Short mmCIF file of C-alpha atoms (C1' of nucleotides) in Angstrom, two decimals:
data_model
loop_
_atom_site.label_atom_id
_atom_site.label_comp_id
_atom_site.label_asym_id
_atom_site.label_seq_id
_atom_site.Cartn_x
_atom_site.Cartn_y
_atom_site.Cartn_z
CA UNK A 1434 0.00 0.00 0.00
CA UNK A 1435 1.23 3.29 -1.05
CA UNK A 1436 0.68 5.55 1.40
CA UNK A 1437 1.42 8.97 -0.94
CA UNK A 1438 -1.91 7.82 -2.56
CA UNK A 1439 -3.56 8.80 0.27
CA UNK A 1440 -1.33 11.90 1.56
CA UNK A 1441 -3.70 14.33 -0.05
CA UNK A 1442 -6.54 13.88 1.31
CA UNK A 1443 -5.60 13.17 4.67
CA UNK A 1444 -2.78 15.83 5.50
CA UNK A 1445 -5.22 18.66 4.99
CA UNK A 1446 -7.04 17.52 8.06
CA UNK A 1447 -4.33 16.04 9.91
CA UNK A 1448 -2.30 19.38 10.13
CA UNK A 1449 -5.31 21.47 11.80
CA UNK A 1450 -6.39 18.50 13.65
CA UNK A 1451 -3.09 18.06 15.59
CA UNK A 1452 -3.01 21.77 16.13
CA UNK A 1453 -6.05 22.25 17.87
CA UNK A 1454 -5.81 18.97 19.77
CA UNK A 1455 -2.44 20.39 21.34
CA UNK A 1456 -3.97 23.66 22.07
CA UNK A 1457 -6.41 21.49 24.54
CA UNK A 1458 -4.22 18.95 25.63
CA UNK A 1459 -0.59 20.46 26.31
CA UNK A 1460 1.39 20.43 29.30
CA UNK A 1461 2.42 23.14 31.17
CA UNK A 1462 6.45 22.46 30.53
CA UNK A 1463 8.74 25.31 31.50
CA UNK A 1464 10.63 25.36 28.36
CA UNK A 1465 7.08 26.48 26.51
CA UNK A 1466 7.27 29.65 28.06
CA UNK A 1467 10.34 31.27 26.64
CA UNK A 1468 11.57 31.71 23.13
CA UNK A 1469 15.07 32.17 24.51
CA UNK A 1470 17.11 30.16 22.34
CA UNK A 1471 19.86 28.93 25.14
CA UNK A 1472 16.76 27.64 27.40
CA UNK A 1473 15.31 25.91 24.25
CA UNK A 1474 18.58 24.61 23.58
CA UNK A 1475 19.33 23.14 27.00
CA UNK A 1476 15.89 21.87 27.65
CA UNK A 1477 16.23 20.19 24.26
CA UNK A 1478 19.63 18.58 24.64
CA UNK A 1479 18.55 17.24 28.18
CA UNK A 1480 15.22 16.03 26.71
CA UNK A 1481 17.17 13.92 24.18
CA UNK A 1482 16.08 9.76 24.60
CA UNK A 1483 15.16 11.34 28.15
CA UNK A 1484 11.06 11.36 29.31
CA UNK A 1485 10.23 15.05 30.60
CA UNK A 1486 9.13 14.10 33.82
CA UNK A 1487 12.99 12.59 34.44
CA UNK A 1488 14.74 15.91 32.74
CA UNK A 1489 12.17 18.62 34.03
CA UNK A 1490 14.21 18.62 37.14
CA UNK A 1491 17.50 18.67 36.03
CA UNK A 1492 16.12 21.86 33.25
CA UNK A 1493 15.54 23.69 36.61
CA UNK A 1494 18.52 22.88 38.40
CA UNK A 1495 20.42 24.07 35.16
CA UNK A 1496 18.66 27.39 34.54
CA UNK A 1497 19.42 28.29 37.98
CA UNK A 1498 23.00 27.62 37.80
CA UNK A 1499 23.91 29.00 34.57
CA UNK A 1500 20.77 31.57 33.76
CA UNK A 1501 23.01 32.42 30.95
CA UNK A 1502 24.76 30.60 27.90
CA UNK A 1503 27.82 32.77 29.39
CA UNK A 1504 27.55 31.07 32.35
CA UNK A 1505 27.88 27.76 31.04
CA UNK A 1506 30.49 28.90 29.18
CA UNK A 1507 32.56 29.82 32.16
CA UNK A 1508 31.63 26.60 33.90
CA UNK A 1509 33.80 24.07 35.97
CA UNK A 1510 33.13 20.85 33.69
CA UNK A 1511 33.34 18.85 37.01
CA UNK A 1512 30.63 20.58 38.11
CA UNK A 1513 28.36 20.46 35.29
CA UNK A 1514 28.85 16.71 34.98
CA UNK A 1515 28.04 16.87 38.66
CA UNK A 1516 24.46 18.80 37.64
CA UNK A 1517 24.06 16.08 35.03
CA UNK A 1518 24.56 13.26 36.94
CA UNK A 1519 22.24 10.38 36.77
CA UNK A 1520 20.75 11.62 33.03
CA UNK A 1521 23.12 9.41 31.38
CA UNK A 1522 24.65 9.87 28.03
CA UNK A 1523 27.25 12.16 29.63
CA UNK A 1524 28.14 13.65 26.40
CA UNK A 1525 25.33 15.35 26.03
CA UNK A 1526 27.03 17.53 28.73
CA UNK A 1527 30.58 17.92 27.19
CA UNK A 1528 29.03 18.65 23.96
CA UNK A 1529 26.55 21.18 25.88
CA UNK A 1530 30.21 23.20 27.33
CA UNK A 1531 32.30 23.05 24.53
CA UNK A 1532 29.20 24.73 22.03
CA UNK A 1533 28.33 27.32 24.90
CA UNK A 1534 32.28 28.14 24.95
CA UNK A 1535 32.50 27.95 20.89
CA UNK A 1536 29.32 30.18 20.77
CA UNK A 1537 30.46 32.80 23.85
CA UNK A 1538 34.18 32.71 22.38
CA UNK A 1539 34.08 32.56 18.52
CA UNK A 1540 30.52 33.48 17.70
CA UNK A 1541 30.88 36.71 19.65
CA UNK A 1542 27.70 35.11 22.34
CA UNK A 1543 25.28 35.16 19.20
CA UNK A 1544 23.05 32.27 19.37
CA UNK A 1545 22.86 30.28 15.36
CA UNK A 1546 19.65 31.23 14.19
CA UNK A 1547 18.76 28.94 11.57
CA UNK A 1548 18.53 25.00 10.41
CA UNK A 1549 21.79 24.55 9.04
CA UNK A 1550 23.95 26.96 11.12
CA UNK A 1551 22.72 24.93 14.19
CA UNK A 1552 23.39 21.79 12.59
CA UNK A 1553 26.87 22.62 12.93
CA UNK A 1554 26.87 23.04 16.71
CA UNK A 1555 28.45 19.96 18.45
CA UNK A 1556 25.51 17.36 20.11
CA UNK A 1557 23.08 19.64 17.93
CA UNK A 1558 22.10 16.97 15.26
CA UNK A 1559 18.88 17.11 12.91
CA UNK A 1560 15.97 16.64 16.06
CA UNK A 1561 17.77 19.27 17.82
CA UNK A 1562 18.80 21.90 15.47
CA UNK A 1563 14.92 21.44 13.95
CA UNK A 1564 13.69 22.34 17.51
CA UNK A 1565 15.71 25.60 18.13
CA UNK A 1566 15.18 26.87 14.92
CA UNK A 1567 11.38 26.02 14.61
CA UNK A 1568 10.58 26.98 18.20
CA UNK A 1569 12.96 30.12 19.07
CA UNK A 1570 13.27 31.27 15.28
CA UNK A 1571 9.75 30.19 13.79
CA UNK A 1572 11.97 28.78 11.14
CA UNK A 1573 9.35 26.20 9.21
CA UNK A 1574 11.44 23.11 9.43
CA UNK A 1575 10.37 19.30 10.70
CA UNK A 1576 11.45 17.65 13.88
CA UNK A 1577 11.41 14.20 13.82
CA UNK A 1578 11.88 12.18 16.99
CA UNK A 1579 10.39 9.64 18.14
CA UNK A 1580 7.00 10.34 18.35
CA UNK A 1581 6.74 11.58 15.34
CA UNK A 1582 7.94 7.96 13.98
CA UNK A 1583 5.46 6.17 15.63
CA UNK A 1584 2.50 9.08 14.74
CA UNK A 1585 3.38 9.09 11.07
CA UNK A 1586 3.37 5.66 10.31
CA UNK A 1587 0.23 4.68 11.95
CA UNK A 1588 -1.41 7.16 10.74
CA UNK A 1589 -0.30 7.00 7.29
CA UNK A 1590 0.70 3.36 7.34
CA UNK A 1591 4.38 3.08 7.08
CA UNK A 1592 6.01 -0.32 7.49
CA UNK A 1593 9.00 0.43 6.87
CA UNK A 1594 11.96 -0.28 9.32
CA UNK A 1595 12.25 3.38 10.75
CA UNK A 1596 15.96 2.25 12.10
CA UNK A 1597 17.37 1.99 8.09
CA UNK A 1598 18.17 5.18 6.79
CA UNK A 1599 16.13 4.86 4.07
CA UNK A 1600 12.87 4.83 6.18
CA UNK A 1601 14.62 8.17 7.75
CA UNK A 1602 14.39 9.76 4.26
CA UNK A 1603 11.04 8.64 3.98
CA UNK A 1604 9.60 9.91 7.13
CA UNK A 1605 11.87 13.48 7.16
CA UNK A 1606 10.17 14.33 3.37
CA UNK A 1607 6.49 13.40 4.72
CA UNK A 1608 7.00 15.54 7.68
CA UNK A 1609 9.01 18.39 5.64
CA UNK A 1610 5.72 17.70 3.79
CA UNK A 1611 3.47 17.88 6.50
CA UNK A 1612 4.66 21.32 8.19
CA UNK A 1613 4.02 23.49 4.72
CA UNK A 1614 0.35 23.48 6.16
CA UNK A 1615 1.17 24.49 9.73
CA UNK A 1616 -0.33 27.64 10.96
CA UNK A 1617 2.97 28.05 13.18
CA UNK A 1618 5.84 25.70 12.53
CA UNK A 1619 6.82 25.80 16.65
CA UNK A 1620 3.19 25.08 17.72
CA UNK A 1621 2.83 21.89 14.93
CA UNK A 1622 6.34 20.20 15.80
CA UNK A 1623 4.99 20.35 19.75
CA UNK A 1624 1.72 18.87 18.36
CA UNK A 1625 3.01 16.14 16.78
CA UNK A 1626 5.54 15.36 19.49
CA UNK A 1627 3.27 15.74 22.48
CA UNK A 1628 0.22 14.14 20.97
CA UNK A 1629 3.07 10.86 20.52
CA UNK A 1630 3.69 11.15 24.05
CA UNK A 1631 0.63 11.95 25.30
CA UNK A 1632 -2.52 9.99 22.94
CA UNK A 1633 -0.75 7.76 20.34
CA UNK A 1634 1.67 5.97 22.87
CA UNK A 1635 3.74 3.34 22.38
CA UNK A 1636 1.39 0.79 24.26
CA UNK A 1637 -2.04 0.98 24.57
CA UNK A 1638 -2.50 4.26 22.15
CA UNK A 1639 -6.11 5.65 22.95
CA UNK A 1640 -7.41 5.45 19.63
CA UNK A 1641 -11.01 5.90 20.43
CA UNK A 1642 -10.76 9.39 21.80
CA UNK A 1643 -8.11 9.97 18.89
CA UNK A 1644 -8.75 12.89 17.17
CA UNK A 1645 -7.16 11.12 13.65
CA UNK A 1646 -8.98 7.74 14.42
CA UNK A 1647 -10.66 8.22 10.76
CA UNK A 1648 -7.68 9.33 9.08
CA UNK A 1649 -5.34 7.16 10.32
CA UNK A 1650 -4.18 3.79 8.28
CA UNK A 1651 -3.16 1.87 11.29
CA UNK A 1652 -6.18 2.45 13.21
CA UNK A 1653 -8.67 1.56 10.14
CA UNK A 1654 -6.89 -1.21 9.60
CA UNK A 1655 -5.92 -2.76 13.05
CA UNK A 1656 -2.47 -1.96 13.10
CA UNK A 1657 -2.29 0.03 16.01
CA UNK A 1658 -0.07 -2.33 18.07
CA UNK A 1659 2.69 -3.60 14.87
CA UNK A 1660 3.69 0.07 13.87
CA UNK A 1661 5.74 1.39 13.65
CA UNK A 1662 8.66 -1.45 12.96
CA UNK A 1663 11.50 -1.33 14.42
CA UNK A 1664 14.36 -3.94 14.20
CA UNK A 1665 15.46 -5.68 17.79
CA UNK A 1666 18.56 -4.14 18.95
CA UNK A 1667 21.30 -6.21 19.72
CA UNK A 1668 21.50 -8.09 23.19
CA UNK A 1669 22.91 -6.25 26.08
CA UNK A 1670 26.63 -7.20 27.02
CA UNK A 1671 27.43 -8.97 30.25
CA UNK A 1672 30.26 -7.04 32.15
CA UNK A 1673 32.04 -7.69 35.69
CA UNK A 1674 33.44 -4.54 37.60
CA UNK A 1675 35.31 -5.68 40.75
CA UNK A 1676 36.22 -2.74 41.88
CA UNK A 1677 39.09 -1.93 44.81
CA UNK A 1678 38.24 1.06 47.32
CA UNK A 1679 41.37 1.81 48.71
CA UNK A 1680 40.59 3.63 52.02
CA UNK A 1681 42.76 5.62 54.91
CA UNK A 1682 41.46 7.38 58.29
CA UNK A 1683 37.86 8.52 56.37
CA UNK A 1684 39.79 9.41 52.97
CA UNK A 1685 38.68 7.30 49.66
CA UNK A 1686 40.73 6.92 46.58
CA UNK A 1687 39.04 7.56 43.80
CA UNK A 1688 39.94 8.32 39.89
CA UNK A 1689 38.40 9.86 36.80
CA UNK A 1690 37.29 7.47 33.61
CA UNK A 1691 39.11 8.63 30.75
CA UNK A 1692 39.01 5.62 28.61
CA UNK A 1693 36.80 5.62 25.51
CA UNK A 1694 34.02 3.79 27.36
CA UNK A 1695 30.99 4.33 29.39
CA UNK A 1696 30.91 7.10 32.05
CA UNK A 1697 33.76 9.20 30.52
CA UNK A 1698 34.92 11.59 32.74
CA UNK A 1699 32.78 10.10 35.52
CA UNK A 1700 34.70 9.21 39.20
CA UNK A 1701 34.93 5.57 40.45
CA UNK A 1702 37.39 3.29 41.83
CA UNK A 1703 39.81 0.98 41.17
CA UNK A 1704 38.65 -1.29 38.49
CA UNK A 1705 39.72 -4.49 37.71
CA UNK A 1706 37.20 -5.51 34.61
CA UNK A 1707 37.03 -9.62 34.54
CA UNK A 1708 35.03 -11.34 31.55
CA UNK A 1709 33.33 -13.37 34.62
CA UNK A 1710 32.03 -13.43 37.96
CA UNK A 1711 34.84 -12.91 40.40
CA UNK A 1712 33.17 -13.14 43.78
CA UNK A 1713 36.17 -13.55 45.70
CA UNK A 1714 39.05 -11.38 46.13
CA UNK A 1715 41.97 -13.93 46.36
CA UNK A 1716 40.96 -15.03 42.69
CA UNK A 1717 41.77 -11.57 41.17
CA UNK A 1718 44.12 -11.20 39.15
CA UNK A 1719 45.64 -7.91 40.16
CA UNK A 1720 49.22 -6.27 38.73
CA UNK A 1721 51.80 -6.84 41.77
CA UNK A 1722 52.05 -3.59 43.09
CA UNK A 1723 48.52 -3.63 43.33
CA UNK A 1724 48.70 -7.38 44.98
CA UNK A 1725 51.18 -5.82 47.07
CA UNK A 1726 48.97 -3.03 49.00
CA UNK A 1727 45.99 -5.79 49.16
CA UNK A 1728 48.33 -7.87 51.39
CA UNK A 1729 49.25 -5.13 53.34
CA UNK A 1730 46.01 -3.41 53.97
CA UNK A 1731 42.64 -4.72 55.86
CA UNK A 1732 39.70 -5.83 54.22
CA UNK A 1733 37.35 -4.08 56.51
CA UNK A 1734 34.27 -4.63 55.57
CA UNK A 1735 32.32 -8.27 54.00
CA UNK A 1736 32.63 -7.46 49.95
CA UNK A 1737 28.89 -6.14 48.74
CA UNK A 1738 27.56 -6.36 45.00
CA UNK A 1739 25.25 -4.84 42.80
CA UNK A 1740 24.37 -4.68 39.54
CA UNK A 1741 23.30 -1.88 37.24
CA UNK A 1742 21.37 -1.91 33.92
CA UNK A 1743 22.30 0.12 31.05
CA UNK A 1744 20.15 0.58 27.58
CA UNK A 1745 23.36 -2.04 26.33
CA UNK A 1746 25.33 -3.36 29.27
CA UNK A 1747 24.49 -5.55 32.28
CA UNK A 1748 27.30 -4.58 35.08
CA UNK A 1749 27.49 -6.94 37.93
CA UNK A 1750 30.06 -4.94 40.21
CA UNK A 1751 31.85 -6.60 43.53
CA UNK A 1752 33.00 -4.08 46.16
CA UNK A 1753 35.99 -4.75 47.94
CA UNK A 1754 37.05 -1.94 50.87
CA UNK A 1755 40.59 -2.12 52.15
CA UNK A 1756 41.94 -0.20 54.91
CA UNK A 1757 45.18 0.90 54.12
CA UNK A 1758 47.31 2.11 56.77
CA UNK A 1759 49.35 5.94 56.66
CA UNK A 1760 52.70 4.79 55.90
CA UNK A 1761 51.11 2.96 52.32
CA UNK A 1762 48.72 5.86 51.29
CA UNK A 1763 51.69 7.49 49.44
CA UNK A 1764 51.45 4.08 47.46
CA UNK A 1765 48.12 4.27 45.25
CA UNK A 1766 48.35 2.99 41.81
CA UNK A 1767 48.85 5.24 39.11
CA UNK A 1768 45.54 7.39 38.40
CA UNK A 1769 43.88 7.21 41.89
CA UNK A 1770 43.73 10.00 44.29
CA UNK A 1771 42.74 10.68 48.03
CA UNK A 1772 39.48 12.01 47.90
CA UNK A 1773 37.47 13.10 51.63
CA UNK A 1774 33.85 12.32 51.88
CA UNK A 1775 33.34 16.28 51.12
CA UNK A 1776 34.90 16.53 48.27
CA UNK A 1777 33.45 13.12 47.16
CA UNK A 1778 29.83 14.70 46.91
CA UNK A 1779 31.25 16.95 44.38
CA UNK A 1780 32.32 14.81 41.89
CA UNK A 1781 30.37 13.31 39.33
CA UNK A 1782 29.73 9.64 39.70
CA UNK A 1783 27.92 6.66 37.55
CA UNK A 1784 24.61 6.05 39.77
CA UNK A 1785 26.38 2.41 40.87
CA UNK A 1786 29.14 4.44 42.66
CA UNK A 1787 26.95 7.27 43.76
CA UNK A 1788 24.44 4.37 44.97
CA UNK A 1789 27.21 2.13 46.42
CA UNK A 1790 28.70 5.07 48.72
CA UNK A 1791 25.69 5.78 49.62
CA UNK A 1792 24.78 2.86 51.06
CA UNK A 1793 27.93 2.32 52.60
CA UNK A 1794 29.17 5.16 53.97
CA UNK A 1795 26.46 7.81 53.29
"C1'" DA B 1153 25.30 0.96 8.18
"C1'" DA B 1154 26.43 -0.54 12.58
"C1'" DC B 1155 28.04 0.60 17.21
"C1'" DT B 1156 28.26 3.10 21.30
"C1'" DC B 1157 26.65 5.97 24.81
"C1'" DG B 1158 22.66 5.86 30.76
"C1'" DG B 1159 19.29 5.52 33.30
"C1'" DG B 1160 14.51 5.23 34.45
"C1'" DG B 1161 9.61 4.10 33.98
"C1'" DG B 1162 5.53 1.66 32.23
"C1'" DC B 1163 3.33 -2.51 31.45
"C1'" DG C 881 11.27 -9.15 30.70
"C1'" DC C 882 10.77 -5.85 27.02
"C1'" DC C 883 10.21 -1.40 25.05
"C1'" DC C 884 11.09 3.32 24.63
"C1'" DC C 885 12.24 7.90 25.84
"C1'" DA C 886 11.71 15.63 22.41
"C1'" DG C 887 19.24 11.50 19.51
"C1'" DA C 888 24.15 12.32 18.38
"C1'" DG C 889 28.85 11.02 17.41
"C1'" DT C 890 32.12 7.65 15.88
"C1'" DT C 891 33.80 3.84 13.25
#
DNA sequence: AACTCGGGGGC
DNA sequence: GCCCCAGAGTT
């Protein structure tokens, strides 16, 4: 079935539906009352594979501490990564410093106005520069995210694998389409996006108050529940963290992640990775100096565990505290660093160390 | 085109 | 369990 047969007919209603369904049905989100493109900007990087009722608080937390894109600019990264931790894709926050600094420093503070000047901000791809520019420039481009997959091809029937890029062609021209009969290009993208999160959901969409039920393919034909397609992502990755917490008087040595892997510039432990379960310390494998202070120092406390789900990793981390005395703490391995409890709630942590030390020494 | 990058919530 | 969330960058 071709759905351009039917795009005629049914985007001339679909359009004006959306609209005024939105104007009944929106949220009250903070972002939707300022046109200021930073705010736009931040709300929309933090809203990126992120619900709004998990990034709503972090928004506020970030407008307060950097009302302006100057601010951020001038921000301790530690810090920031601090603000962002627990939203995951940590990134997202790099990428949100280093285009605040490239727009404060070489941009002269000006803000990109349009579609493609935005597109060439770092961590501003298509969903994002669309957003800006439609919602703080009235610039009459598309978003896609998400939502708008799943709206677009039930209503207008589109099996098509939306994770090939050639389903991503297909869906950008029907909703480049789409927004040439907008009223306002800002208010239609929120529509369409809002009306996915809010009425055509994932599971369970509530089709029979849907203001499209008689335009839309899927519905008509039963196809509510198989659309859009999607192919199964790959199967999440076992991994085994024993980590080492090297401890002396109520110090903790801790180090910063710089390897390209998850939780970049993230604090933990020491980490000794193991491609198996390694429940017991005496079957580590650890490099002799390392050995060396384990020998010499007290295992204080029974070993805990816990395990911590990622999109595409399953960590199963061990916790091993030892007590080293003063005349070894000169002795960490390379990388670690005496932190005090203090200056531990500073720095930004994975949620499975920020969890863990909670727990046990919080 | 395929991989990688977090964490949480809903069912 | 499984799916998905106002995606982007790298390989």
């Amino acid at each position: 079935m071709n759905w351009q047969s039917d795009l005629n007919v049914i985007e001339t209603v679909f359009v004006p539906s959306l609209e005024r369904w939105y104007e009944y049905h929106k949220r009250d989100l903070p972002w939707r009352h300022t046109r200021n493109p930073y705010y736009i900007w931040l709300s929309e990087v933090i809203l990126q594979q992120t619900r709004v009722a998990q990034g709503k608080p972090y928004y506020e937390r970030f407008i307060a501490a950097y009302p302006t894109i100057n601010d951020l600019a001038h921000a301790d990264e530690r810090e920031l990564l601090r603000l962002w931790q627990g939203l995951g894709y940590y990134s997202r926050a790099r990428n949100l410093h280093q285009t605040a600094r490239h727009i404060t420093e070489q941009l002269n503070g000006k803000f990109p106005e349009t579609y493609h000047e935005l597109l060439k901000m770092k961590g501003i791809g298509v969903y994002t520069a669309a957003a800006i520019a439609s919602f703080a420039f009235g610039e009459r481009v598309s978003v896609v995210d998400g939502n708008v997959y799943r709206v677009l091809a039930r209503v207008f029937g589109i099996d098509e694998d939306i994770t090939t890029t050639s389903a991503k062609k297909t869906f950008a021209a029907l909703a480049a389409r789409l927004i040439q009969q907008a009223s306002d290009p800002a208010t239609y993208n929120q529509a369409i996006m809002e009306f996915g999160a809010i009425q055509c959901t994932p599971v369970a969409p509530d089709c029979l108050l849907c203001p499209v039920q008689q335009q839309c393919v899927a519905y008509l034909t039963g196809q509510q529940n198989r659309l859009p397609i999607k192919a199964k992502k790959a199967p999440v990755r076992n991994r085994y963290f024993q980590y080492l917490i090297f401890k002396n008087g109520d110090k903790i040595a801790m180090r910063e992640r710089t390897d390209r892997d998850i939780w970049q510039n993230l604090y933990d432990f020491y980490l000794l990775e193991t491609d198996e379960p390694k429940p017991m310390l005496r079957d580590l494998l650890l490099p002799d100096s390392v050995n060396e202070l384990v020998q010499q120092g007290v295992l204080s406390t029974m070993p805990t565990g816990a395990m911590q789900l990622l999109s595409h990793q399953r960590i199963q981390a061990m916790f091993y505290v030892i007590d080293l005395p003063d005349k070894l703490a000169g002795h960490l391995p390379t990388g670690l660093k005496w932190y005090s409890q203090a200056m531990i709630g500073d720095l930004p942590k994975p949620v499975l160390i920020a969890n863990y030390l909670e727990k046990s020494f919080g």
